[in-house]
Short mmCIF file of C-alpha atoms and ligand atoms in Angstrom, two decimals:
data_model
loop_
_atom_site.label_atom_id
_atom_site.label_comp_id
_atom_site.label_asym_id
_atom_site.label_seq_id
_atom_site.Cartn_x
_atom_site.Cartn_y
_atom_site.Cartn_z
CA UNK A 117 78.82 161.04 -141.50
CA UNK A 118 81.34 161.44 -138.71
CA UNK A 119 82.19 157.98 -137.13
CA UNK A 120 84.45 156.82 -134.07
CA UNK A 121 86.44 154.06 -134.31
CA UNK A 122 86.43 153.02 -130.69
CA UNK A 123 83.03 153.76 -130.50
CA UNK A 124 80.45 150.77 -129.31
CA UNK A 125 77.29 152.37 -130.93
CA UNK A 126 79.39 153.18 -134.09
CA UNK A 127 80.60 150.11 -134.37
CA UNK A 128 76.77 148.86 -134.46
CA UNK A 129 76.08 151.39 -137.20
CA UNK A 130 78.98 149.66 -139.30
CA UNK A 131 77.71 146.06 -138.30
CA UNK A 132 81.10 145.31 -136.93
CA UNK A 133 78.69 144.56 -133.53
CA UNK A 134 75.58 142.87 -133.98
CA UNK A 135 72.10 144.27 -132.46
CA UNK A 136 68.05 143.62 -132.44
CA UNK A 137 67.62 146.57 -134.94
CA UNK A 138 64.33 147.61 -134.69
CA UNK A 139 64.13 150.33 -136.76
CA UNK A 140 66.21 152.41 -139.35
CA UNK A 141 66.65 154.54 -142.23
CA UNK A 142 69.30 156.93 -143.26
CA UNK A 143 69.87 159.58 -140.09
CA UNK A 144 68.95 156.99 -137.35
CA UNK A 145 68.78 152.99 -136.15
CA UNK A 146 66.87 152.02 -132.73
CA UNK A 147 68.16 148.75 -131.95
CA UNK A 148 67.29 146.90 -128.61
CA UNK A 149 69.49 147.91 -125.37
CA UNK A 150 71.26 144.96 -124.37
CA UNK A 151 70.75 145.18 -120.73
CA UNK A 152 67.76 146.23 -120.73
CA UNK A 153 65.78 148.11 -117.36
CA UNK A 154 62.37 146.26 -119.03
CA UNK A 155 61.82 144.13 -121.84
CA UNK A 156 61.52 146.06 -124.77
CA UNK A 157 64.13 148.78 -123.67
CA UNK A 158 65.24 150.40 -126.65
CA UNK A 159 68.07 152.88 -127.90
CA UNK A 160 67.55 155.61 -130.50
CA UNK A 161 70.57 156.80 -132.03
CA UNK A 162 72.09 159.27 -134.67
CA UNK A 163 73.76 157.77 -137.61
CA UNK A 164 76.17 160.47 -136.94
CA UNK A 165 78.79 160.23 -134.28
CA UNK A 166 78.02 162.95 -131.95
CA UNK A 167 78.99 162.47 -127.98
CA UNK A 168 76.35 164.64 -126.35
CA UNK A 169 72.86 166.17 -127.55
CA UNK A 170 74.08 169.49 -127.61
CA UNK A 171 77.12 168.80 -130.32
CA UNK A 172 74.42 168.25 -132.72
CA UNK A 173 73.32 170.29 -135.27
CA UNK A 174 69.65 170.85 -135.23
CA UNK A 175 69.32 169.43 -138.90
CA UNK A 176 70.40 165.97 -137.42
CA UNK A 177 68.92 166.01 -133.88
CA UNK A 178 65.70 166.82 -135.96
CA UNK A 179 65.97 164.11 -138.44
CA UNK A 180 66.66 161.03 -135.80
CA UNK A 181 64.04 162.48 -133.31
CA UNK A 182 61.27 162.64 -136.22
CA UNK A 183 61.44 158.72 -135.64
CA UNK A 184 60.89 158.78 -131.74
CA UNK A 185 56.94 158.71 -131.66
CA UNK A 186 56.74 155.73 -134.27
CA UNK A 187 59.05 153.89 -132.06
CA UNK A 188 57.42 154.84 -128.93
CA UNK A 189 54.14 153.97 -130.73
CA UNK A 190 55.51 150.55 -131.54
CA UNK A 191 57.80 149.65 -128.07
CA UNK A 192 54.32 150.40 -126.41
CA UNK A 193 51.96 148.45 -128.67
CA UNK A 194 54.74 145.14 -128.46
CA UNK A 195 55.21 145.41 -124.79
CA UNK A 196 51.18 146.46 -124.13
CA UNK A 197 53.13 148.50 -121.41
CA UNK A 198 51.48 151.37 -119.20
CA UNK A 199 53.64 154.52 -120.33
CA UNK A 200 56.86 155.13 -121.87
CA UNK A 201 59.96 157.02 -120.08
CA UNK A 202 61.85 158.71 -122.68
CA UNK A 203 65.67 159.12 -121.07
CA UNK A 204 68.64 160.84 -122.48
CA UNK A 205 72.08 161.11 -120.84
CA UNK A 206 74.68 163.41 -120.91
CA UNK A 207 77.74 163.51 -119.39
CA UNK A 208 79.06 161.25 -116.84
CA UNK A 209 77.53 162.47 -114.03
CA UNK A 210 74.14 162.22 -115.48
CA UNK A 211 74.54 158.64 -116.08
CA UNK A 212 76.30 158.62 -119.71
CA UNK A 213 78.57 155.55 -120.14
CA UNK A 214 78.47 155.22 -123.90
CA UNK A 215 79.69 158.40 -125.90
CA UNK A 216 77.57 158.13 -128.55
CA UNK A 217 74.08 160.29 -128.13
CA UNK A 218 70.99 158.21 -127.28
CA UNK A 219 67.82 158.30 -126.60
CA UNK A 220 66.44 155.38 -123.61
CA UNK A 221 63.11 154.38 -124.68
CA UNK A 222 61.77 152.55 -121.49
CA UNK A 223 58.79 151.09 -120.87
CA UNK A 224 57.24 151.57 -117.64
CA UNK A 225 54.67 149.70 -115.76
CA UNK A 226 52.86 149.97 -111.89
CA UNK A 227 55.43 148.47 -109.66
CA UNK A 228 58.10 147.92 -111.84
CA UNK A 229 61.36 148.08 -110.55
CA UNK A 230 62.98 151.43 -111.96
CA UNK A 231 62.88 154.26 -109.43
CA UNK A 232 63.82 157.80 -109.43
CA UNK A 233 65.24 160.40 -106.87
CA UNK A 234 63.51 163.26 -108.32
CA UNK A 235 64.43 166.19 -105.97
CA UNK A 236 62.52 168.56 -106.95
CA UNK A 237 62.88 172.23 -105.14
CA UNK A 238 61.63 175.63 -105.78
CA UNK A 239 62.88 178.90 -106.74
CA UNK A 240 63.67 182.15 -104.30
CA UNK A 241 61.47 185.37 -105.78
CA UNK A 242 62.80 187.08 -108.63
CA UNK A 243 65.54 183.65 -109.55
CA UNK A 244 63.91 181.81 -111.74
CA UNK A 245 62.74 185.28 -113.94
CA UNK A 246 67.21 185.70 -114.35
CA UNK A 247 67.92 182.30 -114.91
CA UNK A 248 65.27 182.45 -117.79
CA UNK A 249 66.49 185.61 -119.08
CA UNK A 250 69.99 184.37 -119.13
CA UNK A 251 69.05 181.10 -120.76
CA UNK A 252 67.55 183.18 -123.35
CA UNK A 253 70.29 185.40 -124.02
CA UNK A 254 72.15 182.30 -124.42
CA UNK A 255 70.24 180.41 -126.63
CA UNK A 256 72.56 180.25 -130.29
P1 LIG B 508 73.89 155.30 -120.83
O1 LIG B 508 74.11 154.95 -119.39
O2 LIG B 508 75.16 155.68 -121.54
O3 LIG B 508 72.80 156.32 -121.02
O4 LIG B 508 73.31 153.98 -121.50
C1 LIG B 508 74.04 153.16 -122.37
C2 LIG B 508 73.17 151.96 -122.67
O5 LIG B 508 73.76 151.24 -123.73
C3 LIG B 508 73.04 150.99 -121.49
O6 LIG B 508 71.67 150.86 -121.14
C4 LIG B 508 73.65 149.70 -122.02
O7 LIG B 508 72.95 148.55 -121.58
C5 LIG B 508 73.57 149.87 -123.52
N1 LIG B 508 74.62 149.18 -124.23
C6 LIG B 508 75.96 149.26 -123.96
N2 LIG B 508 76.65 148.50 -124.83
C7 LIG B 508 75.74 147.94 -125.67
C8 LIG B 508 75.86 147.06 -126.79
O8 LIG B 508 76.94 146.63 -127.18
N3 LIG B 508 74.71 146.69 -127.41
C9 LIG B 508 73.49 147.17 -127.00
N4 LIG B 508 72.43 146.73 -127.68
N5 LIG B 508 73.33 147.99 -125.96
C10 LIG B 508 74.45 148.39 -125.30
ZN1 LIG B 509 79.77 156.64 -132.14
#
């Protein structure tokens, strides 16, 4: 499997850099975020290094996301938390420091401190029918 030297979350996979592993097998480890936004904060990642979702092929995003309900299933039961947000980062500018795909796993209670701006606007008639059609079209 593809592997980055300089690579933080790679360098877990090797053991080079320890971690609270909380779950692995051959595609995937989930290991416990070291700064976390709650307590029991967790990270799901590829065994493969891949730097954003979309690099992957779909056999490997498949086989490390077939994991994500057991862990959710478990973070939830440990933490007796009220739900689960389930984050994923890509890119800089959407909050992606380490280059190494993961998935947050973050559990979320009533007046916890994690917030969102969540902007949320609306389409002019007849834009979001073209913008689906050309995400279609460009689906490979
Ligand atoms: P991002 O902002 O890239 O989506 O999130 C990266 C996450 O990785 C952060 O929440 C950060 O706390 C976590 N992280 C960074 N370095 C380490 C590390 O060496 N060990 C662990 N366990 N987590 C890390
Ligand atoms: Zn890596």
């Amino acid at each position: 499997m593809k592997s980055d030297e300089s690579c933080i979350f790679c360098k877990i996979l090797s053991g080079a850099i320890p971690a609270q592993k909380v779950m692995e097998d051959e595609f995937s480890l989930a290991f416990l975020d070291i700064n976390p936004l709650a307590k029991g904060h967790a990270l799901l990642i590829p065994k493969g290094h891949f730097v954003t979702v979309d690099e992957m092929p779909a056999q490997a995003a498949g086989e490390m996301l077939k994991n994500l309900p057991a862990l959710v299933r478990a973070v939830k039961k440990v933490t007796a938390c009220q739900g689960v947000n389930v984050l994923q980062n890509n890119g800089r500018v959407a909050h992606q420091l380490v280059q190494h795909v993961h998935f947050h796993i973050i559990p979320r209670n009533e007046n916890d401190d994690f917030r969102f701006n969540w902007p949320a606007g609306s389409y002019p008639p007849g834009e979001a029918e073209a913008l689906a059609q050309a995400i279609r079209k460009s689906i490979v």
